[in-house]
Amino acid sequence: MRTQVAIIGAGPAGLMLARLLQIEGIEAVVLEARSREHVEQRIRAGVLEQGTVDLLAASGVGERMEREGLVHHGIELQFEGERHRIPLSDLAGGRSIVVYGQTEVVKDLIAARLASGAPLLFGVEDVSVHNLESEHPQVRFRHAGRDEALECDVIAGCDGFHGVCRASIPAAALRTYEREYPFGWLGILAAVAPSSDELIYAHHERGFALHSLRSPELSRLYVQCRPDEDIEDWSDARIWEELQIRLGLDGWTLAEGEVLEKGVTGMRSFVAEPMSYGHLYLAGEAAPIVPPTGAKGRNRAIADVRILA
Ligand SMILES: Cc1cc2nc3c(=O)[nH]c(=O)nc-3n(C[C@H](O)[C@H](O)[C@H](O)COP(=O)(O)OP(=O)(O)OC[C@H]3O[C@@H](n4cnc5c(N)ncnc54)[C@H](O)[C@@H]3O)c2cc1C
């Protein structure tokens, strides 16, 4: 097999890069280790910044986002028993944020790619990258029971923090910086209408809490916890009780519902530089990671591939 750009990873970075290259008439093959179902259902980021929204729309994959995304013009900060609204749009020249889940962006990008007939392979195994310093880099992998070799001009490593691309760069050529924070976020996805139209970031003596949402029917809520917290210690009842305490405010009720998913995310900042080696270019979380506290990772991953494309 031969292509111009071999893209490893079909997360937001890899899929968006494939889209941008396709618009420019540059051929690419996208290789993804997991199944389509897994990639489309992996609950992660929720908030799109204006720059990401604009890029998705300009790339012809923003139609559903424009219809179903929830535009927010501000956020609430809560501390010492009071809420303070930060009017983002007023402060940022009319720019806003849009709540539109990562699952939905990924679905839209996958659908557009498959509809165009451009190659996107799921369930690839044993991906490895070779000849990075030569003019003829190569990706080897196994797919549908066959060993394959993909020749290309450039490899885009969009395979996230645990991928193979960064790990294939000789250690001496890479500088890394890392900080692990002494806390994590226990997050739930709940089948209940959000109790607030906007995000609420709450400071409480028992720890931080965040009220967020995914849609008019789905709430996304977080409580700060230990990074090694055992999720088994947190019954749904205990999670709701803690959320009620930390987000509670006189005259406001946090609505509870069925917990559809829960998990603990550790908080880490990580930077690897440079982001390229020979004809291998890293993008998205394959190079730096920011903790989800800033709702920044997916936006940054997409900004990366805009420049790389
Ligand atoms: C709980 C949580 C909340 C978050 N909230 C936000 C938010 O509100 N806003 C925001 O902007 N960001 C948020 N983020 C961060 C955001 O989800 C990530 O920054 C984003 O997924 C990065 O995209 P990516 O494409 O670089 O990497 P990934 O999404 O990790 O994609 C990498 C892909 O590569 C595949 N892969 C890995 N190894 C291989 C291999 N060897 N071969 C082939 N494929 C491989 C993986 O299966 C995956 O599909 C959040 C993250 C978490 C965990």
XYZ file of C-alpha atoms and ligand atoms in Angstrom:
362
model
C 0.000 0.000 0.000
C 1.101 3.568 -0.655
C -0.233 6.958 0.366
C 1.030 10.466 0.974
C 0.241 10.707 4.691
C -0.195 7.778 7.072
C -2.290 8.933 10.020
C -2.119 6.772 13.119
C -5.116 7.189 15.444
C -8.740 8.141 14.735
C -9.360 10.436 17.682
C -10.222 14.101 17.132
C -6.661 14.891 15.968
C -6.279 12.089 13.407
C -9.785 12.415 11.973
C -9.618 16.196 11.678
C -6.196 16.014 10.036
C -7.562 13.505 7.525
C -10.431 15.879 6.743
C -8.187 18.918 6.273
C -5.802 16.997 4.011
C -8.684 15.639 1.963
C -9.938 19.186 1.351
C -6.469 20.043 0.017
C -6.463 16.963 -2.232
C -3.759 15.206 -0.197
C -4.156 11.444 0.159
C -4.105 9.824 3.566
C -4.813 6.469 5.178
C -6.100 6.508 8.771
C -5.223 3.531 10.967
C -7.118 3.054 14.246
C -6.479 0.327 16.800
C -9.968 0.228 18.289
C -13.348 -0.543 16.727
C -15.575 2.151 15.234
C -18.121 1.554 18.035
C -15.493 2.008 20.722
C -14.142 5.235 19.243
C -17.640 6.668 18.764
C -18.721 5.909 22.325
C -15.664 6.948 24.317
C -16.981 9.676 26.640
C -14.507 12.514 26.909
C -14.494 16.193 26.059
C -17.640 18.273 25.945
C -16.743 21.862 25.239
C -15.721 23.322 21.861
C -14.043 26.700 21.678
C -14.953 29.169 18.947
C -11.853 28.396 16.874
C -12.732 24.679 16.818
C -16.370 25.408 15.972
C -15.300 27.647 13.097
C -12.880 25.037 11.740
C -15.450 22.216 11.861
C -17.981 24.408 10.048
C -15.453 25.568 7.426
C -14.465 21.930 6.817
C -18.017 20.908 5.974
C -18.511 18.737 9.068
C -20.339 21.243 11.273
C -23.912 20.786 10.145
C -25.129 18.613 13.058
C -23.032 20.611 15.550
C -24.791 23.782 14.391
C -28.159 22.095 14.803
C -27.622 20.204 18.072
C -24.712 21.937 19.825
C -25.631 24.091 22.833
C -24.124 27.574 22.580
C -23.013 29.014 25.927
C -22.215 32.675 26.462
C -20.926 32.380 30.020
C -19.937 30.159 32.932
C -20.663 30.299 36.659
C -17.946 30.256 39.333
C -19.217 29.298 42.780
C -17.359 29.945 46.006
C -18.236 30.903 49.586
C -21.851 30.000 48.889
C -22.324 32.397 45.981
C -22.325 32.124 42.200
C -20.580 34.642 39.990
C -21.338 34.622 36.271
C -18.459 35.238 33.889
C -20.026 36.615 30.681
C -17.604 35.037 28.214
C -19.169 36.446 25.061
C -19.324 40.007 26.416
C -15.702 39.763 27.479
C -14.461 38.084 24.292
C -15.990 40.150 21.523
C -19.060 37.942 21.004
C -17.163 34.640 20.875
C -18.790 31.728 22.692
C -18.307 28.065 23.540
C -20.411 25.185 22.248
C -21.285 22.060 24.217
C -21.026 19.233 21.675
C -19.522 15.972 22.875
C -16.345 14.441 21.558
C -18.394 11.350 20.683
C -20.484 13.481 18.325
C -17.541 15.255 16.648
C -15.865 11.896 16.104
C -19.087 10.391 14.671
C -19.456 13.308 12.238
C -15.833 13.074 11.067
C -15.990 9.287 10.650
C -19.270 9.480 8.731
C -17.875 12.143 6.389
C -14.714 10.151 5.735
C -16.461 6.849 5.107
C -19.031 8.557 2.860
C -16.198 9.946 0.737
C -14.730 6.466 0.316
C -11.358 7.596 1.701
C -9.487 4.911 3.650
C -10.055 4.610 7.412
C -9.241 1.216 8.925
C -10.491 0.209 12.356
C -9.184 -2.631 14.469
C -5.603 -2.515 13.180
C -3.053 -4.373 15.320
C 0.678 -4.293 15.980
C 1.219 -0.856 14.436
C 4.890 0.092 14.125
C 6.664 2.956 12.333
C 9.920 2.599 10.373
C 12.520 4.515 8.310
C 11.519 7.777 9.963
C 14.708 9.535 8.927
C 14.531 8.448 5.279
C 12.410 9.836 2.428
C 10.402 6.606 2.537
C 8.894 6.113 5.963
C 6.748 3.052 6.441
C 4.008 1.877 8.774
C 3.567 -1.835 9.384
C 0.440 -3.290 10.910
C -1.944 -6.230 10.900
C -5.469 -5.856 9.617
C -8.162 -8.467 8.964
C -5.639 -11.215 9.601
C -3.025 -9.913 7.138
C 0.332 -8.231 7.660
C 0.440 -4.938 5.774
C 3.115 -2.337 4.989
C 2.068 1.208 4.166
C 4.645 3.358 2.352
C 4.183 7.111 2.674
C 5.867 10.519 2.555
C 4.927 11.535 6.074
C 3.594 9.816 9.195
C 1.229 11.749 11.466
C 1.317 10.347 14.998
C -2.188 11.146 16.290
C -2.335 8.100 18.536
C -2.718 9.807 21.878
C -0.684 9.601 25.046
C -0.366 5.782 25.075
C 0.294 5.403 21.341
C 3.352 3.997 19.580
C 4.541 7.079 17.676
C 6.111 9.153 20.424
C 7.605 5.969 21.876
C 9.306 5.293 18.510
C 11.378 8.479 18.661
C 14.879 7.804 20.056
C 14.940 8.946 23.683
C 17.984 11.134 23.046
C 16.027 13.174 20.462
C 13.164 14.001 22.822
C 12.822 16.171 25.910
C 9.854 15.487 28.144
C 8.354 17.377 31.067
C 5.699 15.926 33.305
C 3.665 16.861 36.337
C 1.149 14.604 38.046
C -1.343 16.447 40.203
C -2.298 15.119 43.631
C -5.983 14.853 42.704
C -8.307 13.379 40.098
C -11.837 13.894 38.848
C -14.567 11.358 39.402
C -16.918 11.960 36.496
C -20.400 10.676 35.805
C -22.707 10.840 32.824
C -26.310 10.928 34.071
C -29.658 10.561 32.316
C -31.139 13.739 33.716
C -31.767 17.188 32.271
C -29.019 19.635 33.315
C -29.936 21.683 36.406
C -28.304 24.795 34.967
C -28.088 26.169 31.432
C -24.408 26.983 31.909
C -21.404 25.223 33.427
C -20.880 25.693 37.179
C -17.350 25.415 38.572
C -17.682 25.124 42.357
C -15.041 25.599 45.017
C -15.882 23.807 48.268
C -13.909 22.880 51.377
C -14.568 19.192 50.565
C -13.076 19.698 47.084
C -13.970 21.005 43.661
C -17.141 20.056 41.768
C -18.284 20.749 38.215
C -21.776 20.758 36.791
C -21.620 20.290 33.053
C -23.809 18.781 30.351
C -23.801 16.928 27.068
C -27.320 17.574 25.785
C -30.740 18.739 27.024
C -31.227 15.194 28.417
C -27.722 14.348 29.658
C -25.779 15.860 32.568
C -22.035 15.455 33.062
C -20.830 16.014 36.633
C -17.489 15.772 38.373
C -16.182 15.732 41.935
C -12.541 16.134 42.861
C -11.097 12.965 44.415
C -7.761 11.234 44.985
C -6.003 10.286 41.728
C -5.997 6.608 42.812
C -9.563 6.672 44.095
C -11.260 3.287 43.746
C -14.478 3.825 41.813
C -15.916 0.780 43.611
C -15.966 2.857 46.796
C -18.349 5.305 45.169
C -21.915 4.117 44.958
C -24.231 6.249 42.836
C -25.909 7.426 46.051
C -22.570 8.581 47.500
C -21.692 10.478 44.300
C -25.016 12.325 44.279
C -24.715 13.111 47.987
C -21.266 14.623 47.447
C -22.421 16.601 44.405
C -25.378 17.956 46.376
C -23.059 19.172 49.136
C -20.435 20.736 46.898
C -22.750 22.323 44.334
C -25.599 23.093 46.755
C -26.999 26.590 46.940
C -30.118 27.984 48.624
C -32.976 28.179 46.163
C -31.341 25.850 43.601
C -31.818 22.107 43.219
C -29.486 19.633 41.572
C -31.672 17.100 39.779
C -30.570 13.477 40.067
C -30.983 10.672 37.540
C -29.661 7.297 36.446
C -25.856 7.141 36.293
C -24.993 5.831 32.832
C -21.231 5.880 33.175
C -18.641 6.714 35.816
C -14.866 6.804 36.036
C -11.864 8.464 37.654
C -9.486 10.596 35.580
C -6.044 11.406 36.982
C -4.684 14.857 36.255
C -1.426 15.185 34.414
C 0.452 17.784 32.417
C 2.947 16.398 29.931
C 5.007 17.972 27.182
C 7.284 16.253 24.674
C 9.447 18.302 22.346
C 10.226 18.610 19.534
C 6.944 17.379 18.051
C 8.636 15.879 15.022
C 11.412 13.445 14.217
C 12.452 12.911 10.608
C 9.212 12.400 8.688
C 7.154 11.616 11.792
C 5.005 14.444 13.181
C 3.164 14.189 16.485
C -0.169 15.928 16.993
C -2.755 16.102 19.750
C -2.221 14.148 22.937
C 0.606 12.131 21.390
C 2.808 15.098 22.328
C 1.376 17.297 25.097
C -1.416 16.589 27.566
C -3.232 19.142 29.649
C -5.524 18.063 32.477
C -9.251 18.256 31.646
C -9.704 21.062 34.190
C -9.376 23.640 31.422
C -11.621 21.924 28.833
C -8.711 22.452 26.507
C -7.297 19.122 25.271
C -9.524 18.419 22.309
C -9.461 22.059 21.228
C -5.695 22.033 21.405
C -5.465 18.729 19.528
C -7.547 20.185 16.709
C -5.499 23.393 16.676
C -2.380 21.215 16.303
C -3.617 19.447 13.206
C -4.783 22.665 11.606
C -1.175 23.837 11.697
C 0.211 20.426 10.731
C -2.163 20.109 7.761
C -12.689 13.021 31.409
C -12.129 13.888 30.312
C -12.721 15.118 30.035
C -12.219 15.934 29.039
N -12.844 17.139 28.797
C -12.387 17.933 27.800
C -13.091 19.148 27.422
O -14.131 19.503 27.985
N -12.593 19.890 26.398
C -11.475 19.497 25.710
O -11.073 20.200 24.773
N -10.804 18.348 26.026
C -11.227 17.555 27.037
N -10.593 16.369 27.292
C -9.408 16.000 26.515
C -9.741 15.389 25.144
O -10.629 14.300 25.289
C -8.437 14.948 24.486
O -7.571 16.044 24.478
C -8.614 14.456 23.043
O -9.244 13.204 23.018
C -7.263 14.349 22.332
O -7.467 13.906 21.018
P -6.367 13.053 20.257
O -6.951 12.739 18.928
O -5.057 13.737 20.330
O -6.179 11.710 21.124
P -7.188 10.533 21.427
O -8.581 11.016 21.507
O -6.615 9.807 22.587
O -7.107 9.612 20.126
C -5.997 8.777 19.857
C -6.495 7.608 19.035
O -5.393 6.780 18.675
C -5.754 5.419 18.848
N -4.533 4.650 19.046
C -3.756 4.570 20.157
N -2.705 3.781 19.937
C -2.804 3.363 18.651
C -2.003 2.522 17.854
N -0.899 1.937 18.317
N -2.387 2.286 16.574
C -3.513 2.863 16.081
N -4.310 3.670 16.813
C -3.957 3.902 18.076
C -6.681 5.436 20.041
O -7.518 4.285 20.099
C -7.465 6.716 19.801
O -8.626 6.495 19.029
C -11.074 15.526 28.288
C -10.476 14.296 28.562
C -10.984 13.472 29.552
C -10.331 12.150 29.815
